[in-house]
CSV table of C-alpha atoms in Angstrom, one decimal:
chain,number,residue,atom,x,y,z
A,1,UNK,CA,-60.7,68.2,-95.2
A,2,UNK,CA,-59.8,68.3,-98.9
A,3,UNK,CA,-63.4,68.3,-100.1
A,4,UNK,CA,-64.6,70.9,-97.6
A,5,UNK,CA,-61.7,73.2,-97.5
A,6,UNK,CA,-60.3,73.0,-101.0
A,7,UNK,CA,-63.0,71.5,-103.1
A,8,UNK,CA,-60.4,69.1,-104.5
A,9,UNK,CA,-62.4,65.9,-103.8
A,10,UNK,CA,-65.9,65.1,-104.9
A,11,UNK,CA,-68.0,62.1,-103.9
A,12,UNK,CA,-68.0,60.8,-107.4
A,13,UNK,CA,-66.7,61.9,-110.8
A,14,UNK,CA,-68.7,60.7,-113.9
A,15,UNK,CA,-66.6,59.8,-116.8
A,16,UNK,CA,-67.5,60.1,-120.5
A,17,UNK,CA,-68.3,56.4,-120.7
A,18,UNK,CA,-70.8,56.6,-118.0
A,19,UNK,CA,-68.6,55.1,-115.3
A,20,UNK,CA,-67.9,56.9,-112.0
A,21,UNK,CA,-64.6,57.2,-110.2
A,22,UNK,CA,-63.3,59.0,-107.2
A,23,UNK,CA,-61.5,62.3,-107.9
A,24,UNK,CA,-58.1,62.4,-106.3
A,25,UNK,CA,-55.1,64.7,-106.2
A,26,UNK,CA,-51.4,63.7,-106.3
A,27,UNK,CA,-48.8,65.5,-104.1
A,28,UNK,CA,-46.0,64.7,-106.5
A,29,UNK,CA,-44.0,67.8,-107.4
A,30,UNK,CA,-43.9,66.6,-111.1
A,31,UNK,CA,-47.7,66.7,-111.2
A,32,UNK,CA,-49.3,69.3,-113.3
A,33,UNK,CA,-50.9,70.7,-110.2
A,34,UNK,CA,-47.5,71.0,-108.4
A,35,UNK,CA,-48.1,74.5,-107.2
A,36,UNK,CA,-51.5,73.5,-105.7
A,37,UNK,CA,-49.9,70.4,-104.3
A,38,UNK,CA,-47.0,72.2,-102.7
A,39,UNK,CA,-49.3,74.7,-101.0
A,40,UNK,CA,-51.5,71.8,-99.9
A,41,UNK,CA,-48.5,70.1,-98.4
A,42,UNK,CA,-47.8,73.1,-96.3
A,43,UNK,CA,-51.4,73.5,-95.1
A,44,UNK,CA,-51.7,69.8,-94.2
A,45,UNK,CA,-48.4,70.1,-92.4
A,46,UNK,CA,-50.0,72.8,-90.2
A,47,UNK,CA,-52.7,70.3,-89.1
A,48,UNK,CA,-50.3,67.5,-88.4
A,49,UNK,CA,-49.8,65.6,-91.7
A,50,UNK,CA,-46.3,65.2,-93.2
A,51,UNK,CA,-45.4,63.9,-96.7
A,52,UNK,CA,-41.9,62.4,-97.0
A,53,UNK,CA,-40.2,62.5,-100.3
A,54,UNK,CA,-39.5,59.4,-102.3
A,55,UNK,CA,-36.1,59.1,-100.6
A,56,UNK,CA,-37.5,59.4,-97.0
A,57,UNK,CA,-39.1,56.8,-94.8
A,58,UNK,CA,-42.4,57.7,-93.1
A,59,UNK,CA,-41.9,59.2,-89.7
A,60,UNK,CA,-44.2,57.6,-87.1
A,61,UNK,CA,-44.9,59.2,-83.7
A,62,UNK,CA,-44.3,57.2,-80.6
A,63,UNK,CA,-48.0,56.4,-80.3
A,64,UNK,CA,-48.1,54.6,-83.7
A,65,UNK,CA,-49.9,57.2,-85.8
A,66,UNK,CA,-48.3,58.8,-88.8
A,67,UNK,CA,-49.5,62.2,-87.8
A,68,UNK,CA,-49.0,64.9,-85.2
A,69,UNK,CA,-52.1,64.7,-83.0
A,70,UNK,CA,-51.0,67.8,-81.1
A,71,UNK,CA,-51.7,69.7,-84.4
A,72,UNK,CA,-54.5,67.6,-85.7
A,73,UNK,CA,-56.7,67.6,-82.6
A,74,UNK,CA,-57.2,71.4,-82.4
A,75,UNK,CA,-58.0,71.4,-86.1
A,76,UNK,CA,-60.5,68.5,-85.7
A,77,UNK,CA,-62.2,70.3,-82.9
A,78,UNK,CA,-62.6,73.4,-85.0
A,79,UNK,CA,-63.8,71.4,-88.0
A,80,UNK,CA,-66.5,69.7,-85.9
A,81,UNK,CA,-67.8,73.0,-84.6
A,82,UNK,CA,-67.7,74.7,-88.0
A,83,UNK,CA,-69.4,71.8,-89.8
A,84,UNK,CA,-71.8,70.8,-86.9
A,85,UNK,CA,-75.0,69.1,-88.1
A,86,UNK,CA,-73.5,68.1,-91.5
A,87,UNK,CA,-72.5,64.6,-92.6
A,88,UNK,CA,-68.9,65.7,-92.5
A,89,UNK,CA,-69.2,67.1,-89.0
A,90,UNK,CA,-70.9,63.9,-87.7
A,91,UNK,CA,-68.2,61.7,-89.3
A,92,UNK,CA,-65.6,63.9,-87.6
A,93,UNK,CA,-67.3,63.3,-84.3
A,94,UNK,CA,-67.1,59.5,-84.9
A,95,UNK,CA,-63.3,59.9,-85.7
A,96,UNK,CA,-62.9,62.1,-82.5
A,97,UNK,CA,-64.5,59.4,-80.4
A,98,UNK,CA,-62.2,56.7,-81.9
A,99,UNK,CA,-59.2,58.9,-81.1
A,100,UNK,CA,-60.4,59.5,-77.6
A,101,UNK,CA,-60.6,55.7,-76.9
A,102,UNK,CA,-57.0,55.0,-77.7
A,103,UNK,CA,-54.7,54.3,-74.8
A,104,UNK,CA,-51.1,55.5,-75.4
A,105,UNK,CA,-48.1,55.2,-73.1
A,106,UNK,CA,-46.3,58.2,-71.8
A,107,UNK,CA,-42.5,58.3,-72.6
A,108,UNK,CA,-40.4,59.3,-69.6
A,109,UNK,CA,-37.5,61.6,-70.1
A,110,UNK,CA,-34.1,61.6,-68.4
A,111,UNK,CA,-34.2,63.3,-65.0
A,112,UNK,CA,-30.6,64.3,-65.2
A,113,UNK,CA,-31.2,66.2,-68.4
A,114,UNK,CA,-34.1,68.1,-66.8
A,115,UNK,CA,-32.0,68.9,-63.7
A,116,UNK,CA,-29.1,70.1,-65.9
A,117,UNK,CA,-31.5,72.6,-67.7
A,118,UNK,CA,-32.8,74.1,-64.4
A,119,UNK,CA,-29.7,74.0,-62.1
A,120,UNK,CA,-30.0,77.7,-61.2
A,121,UNK,CA,-33.8,78.1,-61.5
A,122,UNK,CA,-34.7,77.4,-57.9
A,123,UNK,CA,-37.9,75.6,-57.2
A,124,UNK,CA,-38.7,73.5,-60.2
A,125,UNK,CA,-41.9,73.5,-62.3
A,126,UNK,CA,-43.3,71.2,-65.0
A,127,UNK,CA,-41.7,68.2,-63.4
A,128,UNK,CA,-42.6,64.6,-64.3
A,129,UNK,CA,-40.1,62.2,-62.7
A,130,UNK,CA,-40.1,58.4,-62.8
A,131,UNK,CA,-38.9,56.6,-59.7
A,132,UNK,CA,-38.7,52.8,-60.1
A,133,UNK,CA,-39.0,50.2,-57.4
A,134,UNK,CA,-39.5,52.6,-54.5
A,135,UNK,CA,-41.3,49.8,-52.6
A,136,UNK,CA,-40.2,46.2,-52.7
A,137,UNK,CA,-42.7,43.3,-53.5
A,138,UNK,CA,-42.5,42.1,-49.9
A,139,UNK,CA,-43.5,45.6,-48.5
A,140,UNK,CA,-46.3,45.8,-51.0
A,141,UNK,CA,-47.6,42.4,-50.0
A,142,UNK,CA,-47.6,43.5,-46.4
A,143,UNK,CA,-49.5,46.6,-47.3
A,144,UNK,CA,-52.1,44.6,-49.2
A,145,UNK,CA,-52.6,42.2,-46.4
A,146,UNK,CA,-53.6,45.1,-44.2
A,147,UNK,CA,-55.7,46.7,-46.9
A,148,UNK,CA,-57.6,43.5,-47.4
A,149,UNK,CA,-58.8,43.8,-43.8
A,150,UNK,CA,-59.7,47.5,-44.4
A,151,UNK,CA,-61.7,46.7,-47.6
A,152,UNK,CA,-63.4,43.7,-46.2
A,153,UNK,CA,-64.8,45.9,-43.4
A,154,UNK,CA,-65.6,48.7,-45.9
A,155,UNK,CA,-63.5,51.3,-44.2
A,156,UNK,CA,-62.5,53.0,-47.4
A,157,UNK,CA,-64.0,56.5,-47.3
A,158,UNK,CA,-66.9,57.0,-49.7
A,159,UNK,CA,-67.1,60.8,-49.1
A,160,UNK,CA,-67.6,62.7,-52.4
A,161,UNK,CA,-64.3,63.6,-54.0
A,162,UNK,CA,-63.5,67.3,-54.4
A,163,UNK,CA,-62.7,66.9,-58.1
A,164,UNK,CA,-65.8,65.2,-59.4
A,165,UNK,CA,-68.2,64.4,-56.5
A,166,UNK,CA,-67.9,60.6,-56.9
A,167,UNK,CA,-67.0,58.4,-53.9
A,168,UNK,CA,-63.4,59.1,-53.0
A,169,UNK,CA,-62.5,55.5,-52.0
A,170,UNK,CA,-59.5,56.7,-50.1
A,171,UNK,CA,-57.7,55.9,-46.8
A,172,UNK,CA,-55.9,58.7,-45.0
A,173,UNK,CA,-52.7,57.7,-43.3
A,174,UNK,CA,-50.9,61.1,-42.7
A,175,UNK,CA,-52.5,64.5,-42.8
A,176,UNK,CA,-50.6,67.8,-42.5
A,177,UNK,CA,-47.4,65.9,-41.8
A,178,UNK,CA,-48.9,64.0,-38.9
A,179,UNK,CA,-50.1,60.3,-38.7
A,180,UNK,CA,-53.9,60.1,-38.4
A,181,UNK,CA,-53.4,58.3,-35.1
A,182,UNK,CA,-50.5,58.8,-32.7
A,183,UNK,CA,-48.0,55.9,-32.9
A,184,UNK,CA,-46.0,54.6,-30.0
A,185,UNK,CA,-42.7,53.7,-31.6
A,186,UNK,CA,-42.0,51.2,-28.7
A,187,UNK,CA,-45.3,49.4,-29.3
A,188,UNK,CA,-45.0,46.3,-31.4
A,189,UNK,CA,-47.2,46.2,-34.5
A,190,UNK,CA,-50.3,44.2,-34.4
A,191,UNK,CA,-50.5,40.9,-36.3
A,192,UNK,CA,-53.1,40.4,-39.0
A,193,UNK,CA,-55.2,38.4,-36.6
A,194,UNK,CA,-55.1,41.4,-34.2
A,195,UNK,CA,-56.2,44.0,-36.7
A,196,UNK,CA,-59.7,44.4,-35.3
A,197,UNK,CA,-60.0,48.2,-35.3
A,198,UNK,CA,-59.6,51.0,-37.8
A,199,UNK,CA,-56.8,52.8,-35.8
A,200,UNK,CA,-54.8,49.5,-35.7
A,201,UNK,CA,-54.9,49.2,-39.4
A,202,UNK,CA,-53.9,52.8,-40.0
A,203,UNK,CA,-51.0,52.6,-37.5
A,204,UNK,CA,-49.8,49.3,-39.1
A,205,UNK,CA,-49.8,50.9,-42.6
A,206,UNK,CA,-47.9,53.9,-41.4
A,207,UNK,CA,-45.3,51.8,-39.6
A,208,UNK,CA,-44.8,49.7,-42.8
A,209,UNK,CA,-44.5,52.7,-45.2
A,210,UNK,CA,-42.9,55.5,-43.2
A,211,UNK,CA,-39.3,54.4,-43.4
A,212,UNK,CA,-39.5,54.1,-47.2
A,213,UNK,CA,-41.2,57.4,-47.7
A,214,UNK,CA,-39.1,59.5,-45.4
A,215,UNK,CA,-35.7,57.8,-45.9
A,216,UNK,CA,-35.9,57.0,-49.6
A,217,UNK,CA,-38.7,58.9,-51.4
A,218,UNK,CA,-38.4,62.3,-49.7
A,219,UNK,CA,-34.6,62.8,-50.5
A,220,UNK,CA,-35.2,61.8,-54.1
A,221,UNK,CA,-38.2,64.2,-54.4
A,222,UNK,CA,-36.1,67.1,-52.9
A,223,UNK,CA,-33.4,66.5,-55.5
A,224,UNK,CA,-35.7,66.3,-58.5
A,225,UNK,CA,-37.8,69.3,-57.3
A,226,UNK,CA,-34.5,71.2,-56.6
A,227,UNK,CA,-35.6,72.3,-53.1
A,228,UNK,CA,-34.3,71.1,-49.7
A,229,UNK,CA,-37.4,72.4,-47.9
A,230,UNK,CA,-39.9,70.1,-49.6
A,231,UNK,CA,-41.8,68.1,-46.9
A,232,UNK,CA,-44.4,65.3,-47.0
A,233,UNK,CA,-47.8,66.7,-46.2
A,234,UNK,CA,-50.4,64.1,-46.8
A,235,UNK,CA,-50.2,60.3,-47.5
A,236,UNK,CA,-53.3,58.3,-48.4
A,237,UNK,CA,-54.3,55.2,-50.4
A,238,UNK,CA,-56.8,55.3,-53.3
A,239,UNK,CA,-58.6,52.5,-55.0
A,240,UNK,CA,-60.3,52.3,-58.3
A,241,UNK,CA,-62.5,49.7,-60.0
A,242,UNK,CA,-64.8,47.0,-58.6
A,243,UNK,CA,-63.3,45.7,-55.4
A,244,UNK,CA,-62.9,42.0,-54.6
A,245,UNK,CA,-66.2,40.5,-53.6
A,246,UNK,CA,-68.2,43.5,-54.6
A,247,UNK,CA,-69.5,42.0,-57.9
A,248,UNK,CA,-70.9,39.0,-56.0
A,249,UNK,CA,-72.4,41.1,-53.3
A,250,UNK,CA,-74.1,43.5,-55.7
A,251,UNK,CA,-74.5,41.3,-58.8
A,252,UNK,CA,-78.2,42.3,-59.3
A,253,UNK,CA,-77.7,46.0,-58.7
A,254,UNK,CA,-75.4,47.8,-61.1
A,255,UNK,CA,-76.4,51.2,-59.7
A,256,UNK,CA,-75.3,50.1,-56.2
A,257,UNK,CA,-71.9,49.1,-57.6
A,258,UNK,CA,-71.5,52.5,-59.3
A,259,UNK,CA,-72.4,54.3,-56.1
A,260,UNK,CA,-69.6,52.5,-54.2
A,261,UNK,CA,-66.8,52.6,-56.7
A,262,UNK,CA,-65.0,54.8,-59.3
A,263,UNK,CA,-63.1,54.0,-62.5
A,264,UNK,CA,-61.4,57.3,-63.0
A,265,UNK,CA,-60.7,60.9,-61.9
A,266,UNK,CA,-61.2,63.8,-64.2
A,267,UNK,CA,-58.2,65.7,-65.5
A,268,UNK,CA,-57.2,68.4,-63.1
A,269,UNK,CA,-54.3,70.5,-61.6
A,270,UNK,CA,-53.4,70.0,-57.9
A,271,UNK,CA,-54.4,73.0,-55.8
A,272,UNK,CA,-53.2,72.0,-52.3
A,273,UNK,CA,-49.8,70.2,-53.1
A,274,UNK,CA,-46.7,71.6,-54.7
A,275,UNK,CA,-45.9,68.1,-55.9
A,276,UNK,CA,-47.6,64.7,-55.9
A,277,UNK,CA,-46.2,61.2,-56.0
A,278,UNK,CA,-48.3,58.4,-57.2
A,279,UNK,CA,-47.1,54.9,-56.4
A,280,UNK,CA,-48.5,51.8,-58.0
A,281,UNK,CA,-49.4,49.1,-55.5
A,282,UNK,CA,-50.2,46.6,-58.3
A,283,UNK,CA,-49.3,45.9,-61.9
A,284,UNK,CA,-52.5,47.3,-63.5
A,285,UNK,CA,-50.6,50.4,-64.9
A,286,UNK,CA,-47.5,48.4,-66.1
A,287,UNK,CA,-48.7,48.3,-69.7
A,288,UNK,CA,-49.0,52.1,-69.9
A,289,UNK,CA,-52.6,51.8,-70.9
A,290,UNK,CA,-54.4,52.2,-67.5
A,291,UNK,CA,-54.4,54.3,-64.4
A,292,UNK,CA,-52.7,57.7,-64.0
A,293,UNK,CA,-52.4,59.8,-67.2
A,294,UNK,CA,-51.3,63.3,-68.2
A,295,UNK,CA,-52.4,65.5,-71.1
A,296,UNK,CA,-49.3,67.3,-72.3
A,297,UNK,CA,-49.7,70.9,-73.6
A,298,UNK,CA,-50.1,71.2,-77.4
A,299,UNK,CA,-48.3,74.0,-79.2
A,300,UNK,CA,-48.1,75.9,-75.9
A,301,UNK,CA,-51.8,75.4,-75.0
A,302,UNK,CA,-53.2,73.1,-72.4
A,303,UNK,CA,-56.3,71.2,-73.2
A,304,UNK,CA,-58.3,68.5,-71.5
A,305,UNK,CA,-58.9,66.6,-74.6
A,306,UNK,CA,-58.9,62.8,-74.2
A,307,UNK,CA,-57.3,62.5,-77.6
A,308,UNK,CA,-54.0,63.5,-76.3
A,309,UNK,CA,-53.8,61.7,-72.9
A,310,UNK,CA,-50.8,59.6,-72.2
A,311,UNK,CA,-50.7,56.9,-69.5
A,312,UNK,CA,-47.8,56.6,-67.2
A,313,UNK,CA,-46.3,53.0,-67.4
A,314,UNK,CA,-45.8,52.1,-63.7
A,315,UNK,CA,-44.8,48.6,-62.6
A,316,UNK,CA,-45.7,47.3,-59.1
A,317,UNK,CA,-43.7,49.5,-56.7
A,318,UNK,CA,-42.9,52.2,-59.2
A,319,UNK,CA,-43.8,55.8,-58.7
A,320,UNK,CA,-44.1,59.1,-60.6
A,321,UNK,CA,-43.5,62.5,-59.0
A,322,UNK,CA,-45.1,65.5,-60.7
A,323,UNK,CA,-45.6,69.2,-59.9
A,324,UNK,CA,-49.0,71.0,-59.4
A,325,UNK,CA,-48.9,72.4,-63.0
A,326,UNK,CA,-49.0,69.0,-64.7
A,327,UNK,CA,-52.5,68.2,-65.9
A,328,UNK,CA,-53.4,64.7,-64.8
A,329,UNK,CA,-56.3,62.2,-64.2
A,330,UNK,CA,-57.0,58.5,-63.8
A,331,UNK,CA,-58.8,56.2,-66.1
A,332,UNK,CA,-59.2,52.4,-65.4
A,333,UNK,CA,-61.1,50.4,-68.1
A,334,UNK,CA,-64.1,48.8,-66.4
A,335,UNK,CA,-63.7,45.8,-68.7
A,336,UNK,CA,-60.5,44.9,-66.9
A,337,UNK,CA,-62.6,43.7,-63.9
A,338,UNK,CA,-59.6,44.4,-61.8
A,339,UNK,CA,-59.1,47.0,-59.1
A,340,UNK,CA,-56.2,49.5,-59.1
A,341,UNK,CA,-54.7,50.6,-55.8
A,342,UNK,CA,-52.2,53.4,-55.4
A,343,UNK,CA,-50.3,55.2,-52.7
A,344,UNK,CA,-50.5,59.0,-53.0
A,345,UNK,CA,-48.0,61.4,-51.3
A,346,UNK,CA,-48.5,65.1,-51.3
A,347,UNK,CA,-45.5,67.4,-50.9
A,348,UNK,CA,-45.5,71.0,-49.8
A,349,UNK,CA,-42.7,73.6,-49.8
A,350,UNK,CA,-42.9,76.4,-47.3
A,351,UNK,CA,-39.8,78.2,-48.5
A,352,UNK,CA,-40.2,81.6,-50.2
A,353,UNK,CA,-40.3,81.5,-54.0
A,354,UNK,CA,-37.3,82.7,-56.0
A,355,UNK,CA,-39.5,85.3,-57.7
A,356,UNK,CA,-39.6,87.3,-54.5
A,357,UNK,CA,-43.2,87.5,-53.3
A,358,UNK,CA,-44.0,89.6,-50.2
A,359,UNK,CA,-42.8,87.8,-47.0
A,360,UNK,CA,-45.9,88.7,-45.1
A,361,UNK,CA,-48.1,86.9,-47.6
A,362,UNK,CA,-45.8,83.9,-48.4
A,363,UNK,CA,-45.3,83.1,-44.8
A,364,UNK,CA,-49.0,83.1,-43.9
A,365,UNK,CA,-50.5,81.0,-46.6
A,366,UNK,CA,-50.2,77.2,-47.1
A,367,UNK,CA,-49.3,77.4,-50.8
A,368,UNK,CA,-46.5,80.0,-51.1
A,369,UNK,CA,-45.3,78.3,-54.4
A,370,UNK,CA,-48.5,79.5,-56.1
A,371,UNK,CA,-47.9,83.3,-55.5
A,372,UNK,CA,-46.6,85.7,-58.0
A,373,UNK,CA,-46.9,83.7,-61.3
A,374,UNK,CA,-45.2,85.5,-64.2
A,375,UNK,CA,-47.2,87.3,-66.9
A,376,UNK,CA,-46.9,84.5,-69.4
A,377,UNK,CA,-47.7,81.7,-66.8
A,378,UNK,CA,-51.3,80.9,-67.7
A,379,UNK,CA,-51.3,77.7,-65.7
A,380,UNK,CA,-49.8,79.4,-62.6
A,381,UNK,CA,-52.4,82.2,-62.9
A,382,UNK,CA,-55.3,79.7,-63.2
A,383,UNK,CA,-54.3,77.5,-60.4
A,384,UNK,CA,-53.7,80.5,-58.0
A,385,UNK,CA,-57.1,81.9,-58.9
A,386,UNK,CA,-58.7,78.5,-58.3
A,387,UNK,CA,-56.9,78.0,-55.0
A,388,UNK,CA,-58.0,81.4,-53.7
A,389,UNK,CA,-61.6,80.6,-54.5
A,390,UNK,CA,-61.9,77.0,-53.6
A,391,UNK,CA,-59.3,76.0,-51.1
A,392,UNK,CA,-60.7,75.9,-47.5
A,393,UNK,CA,-58.2,75.5,-44.6
A,394,UNK,CA,-59.1,75.2,-41.0
A,395,UNK,CA,-56.6,77.9,-40.1
A,396,UNK,CA,-58.1,80.4,-42.5
A,397,UNK,CA,-55.1,80.6,-44.7
A,398,UNK,CA,-57.3,80.5,-47.8
A,399,UNK,CA,-58.8,83.8,-46.7
A,400,UNK,CA,-55.2,85.3,-46.6
A,401,UNK,CA,-54.6,83.9,-50.1
A,402,UNK,CA,-57.9,85.3,-51.4
A,403,UNK,CA,-57.1,88.7,-50.0
A,404,UNK,CA,-53.6,88.6,-51.7
A,405,UNK,CA,-54.9,88.1,-55.2
A,406,UNK,CA,-57.7,89.1,-57.6
A,407,UNK,CA,-59.1,85.8,-59.0
A,408,UNK,CA,-61.0,87.6,-61.7
A,409,UNK,CA,-58.0,89.4,-63.1
A,410,UNK,CA,-56.0,86.1,-62.9
A,411,UNK,CA,-58.7,84.2,-64.9
A,412,UNK,CA,-58.8,87.0,-67.5
A,413,UNK,CA,-55.0,87.0,-67.9
A,414,UNK,CA,-54.8,83.2,-68.1
A,415,UNK,CA,-57.8,83.0,-70.6
A,416,UNK,CA,-56.3,85.7,-72.8
A,417,UNK,CA,-53.4,83.3,-73.3
A,418,UNK,CA,-55.7,80.6,-74.6
A,419,UNK,CA,-56.1,78.6,-71.3
A,420,UNK,CA,-59.3,76.7,-71.8
A,421,UNK,CA,-59.7,76.0,-68.1
A,422,UNK,CA,-59.6,79.7,-67.2
A,423,UNK,CA,-62.0,80.3,-70.1
A,424,UNK,CA,-64.4,77.8,-68.6
A,425,UNK,CA,-64.2,79.4,-65.1
A,426,UNK,CA,-64.6,82.9,-66.6
A,427,UNK,CA,-67.6,81.7,-68.7
A,428,UNK,CA,-69.2,80.4,-65.6
A,429,UNK,CA,-68.6,83.7,-63.8
A,430,UNK,CA,-70.1,85.6,-66.7
A,431,UNK,CA,-73.1,83.3,-66.6
A,432,UNK,CA,-73.5,83.8,-62.9
A,433,UNK,CA,-73.5,87.5,-63.4
A,434,UNK,CA,-70.5,88.2,-61.2
A,435,UNK,CA,-68.2,89.8,-63.8
A,436,UNK,CA,-68.7,93.6,-64.2
A,437,UNK,CA,-69.9,94.6,-67.7
A,438,UNK,CA,-67.0,97.0,-68.1
A,439,UNK,CA,-64.9,93.8,-68.5
A,440,UNK,CA,-66.9,92.6,-71.5
A,441,UNK,CA,-65.0,94.4,-74.2
A,442,UNK,CA,-61.7,93.0,-72.8
A,443,UNK,CA,-62.9,89.5,-72.7
A,444,UNK,CA,-64.5,89.8,-76.2
A,445,UNK,CA,-61.4,91.3,-77.7
A,446,UNK,CA,-59.1,88.4,-76.5
A,447,UNK,CA,-61.6,85.8,-77.6
A,448,UNK,CA,-61.6,87.3,-81.1
A,449,UNK,CA,-57.8,87.6,-81.1
A,450,UNK,CA,-57.5,83.9,-80.2
A,451,UNK,CA,-59.9,82.8,-82.8
A,452,UNK,CA,-61.5,85.3,-85.2
A,453,UNK,CA,-63.9,82.7,-86.6
A,454,UNK,CA,-65.3,81.8,-83.2
A,455,UNK,CA,-69.0,81.3,-83.9
A,456,UNK,CA,-70.0,81.8,-80.3
A,457,UNK,CA,-68.7,85.4,-79.9
A,458,UNK,CA,-71.8,87.6,-80.5
A,459,UNK,CA,-70.0,90.0,-82.9
A,460,UNK,CA,-73.0,91.6,-84.6
A,461,UNK,CA,-74.7,92.4,-81.4
A,462,UNK,CA,-71.6,93.9,-79.9
A,463,UNK,CA,-70.8,96.0,-82.9
A,464,UNK,CA,-74.4,97.3,-83.1
A,465,UNK,CA,-74.5,98.3,-79.4
A,466,UNK,CA,-70.9,99.4,-79.1
A,467,UNK,CA,-70.8,97.6,-75.8
A,468,UNK,CA,-71.8,94.2,-74.5
A,469,UNK,CA,-72.9,92.6,-71.3
A,470,UNK,CA,-71.0,89.7,-69.9
A,471,UNK,CA,-74.0,87.4,-69.9
A,472,UNK,CA,-74.0,87.6,-73.7
A,473,UNK,CA,-70.5,86.0,-73.8
A,474,UNK,CA,-71.8,83.0,-71.7
A,475,UNK,CA,-75.1,82.6,-73.5
A,476,UNK,CA,-74.7,83.1,-77.2
């Protein structure tokens, strides 16, 4: 950075006696270059480096690095692009890769403090809430005993996941608030020896879990989400990593193993659920270095950069509840050679939003919490646009949602605020030729406003023609 941006460092400095030394700069205010040093301190502070005085102790972040990655990561990305193809750019790529491979634990905040800050705000947003020991060890052992039967008979679904197209490896228990199979409450549960069919396994799992979900978890979720109308919509089990016995069965065929398992889930926002609960059914995530992670916003901007991901530390039986606007994904290190199993609960809320959307719209769609995002809510705008385009419901409610909003305008508004996910969606729409050319100047202007040095905005061509075509923005 110093060499490229300020010409303060050189590879070598040749002395009068023929020896060579590295040129360096001191940031001591008593130095003869104090003015330069002071200005440099400020600039380095902008990209995440702080310099304590002689009387101060170095301040380390909670992930063990003496720098602010939320400031440094955007700078590093920009540096890599501006110096692509050079030695410095390549070295920065290596550094970026090293930062991406770090596994850092998320620090839960106090739920009481969050609730105090939003007592009168109605339905809550940006919620991340830790709920320890929701399930006891004995309940989890009972769940695993049934799951062992399911896995041994390969009853986990391998249908492509909607997020990344890889095998979903999930097991639906409750859908749209109803168990997958009707349960006779008077009927005694089947013993392990009697679990010979798929419906028997599902019914047994629902019977074991339902009291804990509806009597314990649901009231706690309603409290932390600040809404008494929150309901459980879907409950399912997901598995990651190589399953027991799978390595022996497919020892000579790595491609076959890859086609039957998954080690992660790309970072995404939830579209169909107002809130999600992820419950650990094992101890894989207890160290805070595996499993579910989030990528907190940096300086008001959301990014999918792996440099900034933080893993939720969840002991066996613990859970975390988060709202739809929390960016999250899953990453299990294949070298662990250990499967991760989790219980997922989706919550919906049919109550009208406090921002006053039209009753005829909010009462007819399955995601009323998405309607009417504020002008500065780039995440709400993006998720609403995504839901209106991609969510398919059997009752046709997605068509009502689509008719109620303009996804293109939502993407443009979100992207203009620096939302990289909206930019990606908008770029794809431009590439597909579905964005009218009269929107080109609007898109071009906010791209330049966000980053005037963006090398991919075709400025010369636009200035020469006085007008651009949207395809030019997608294909520089």
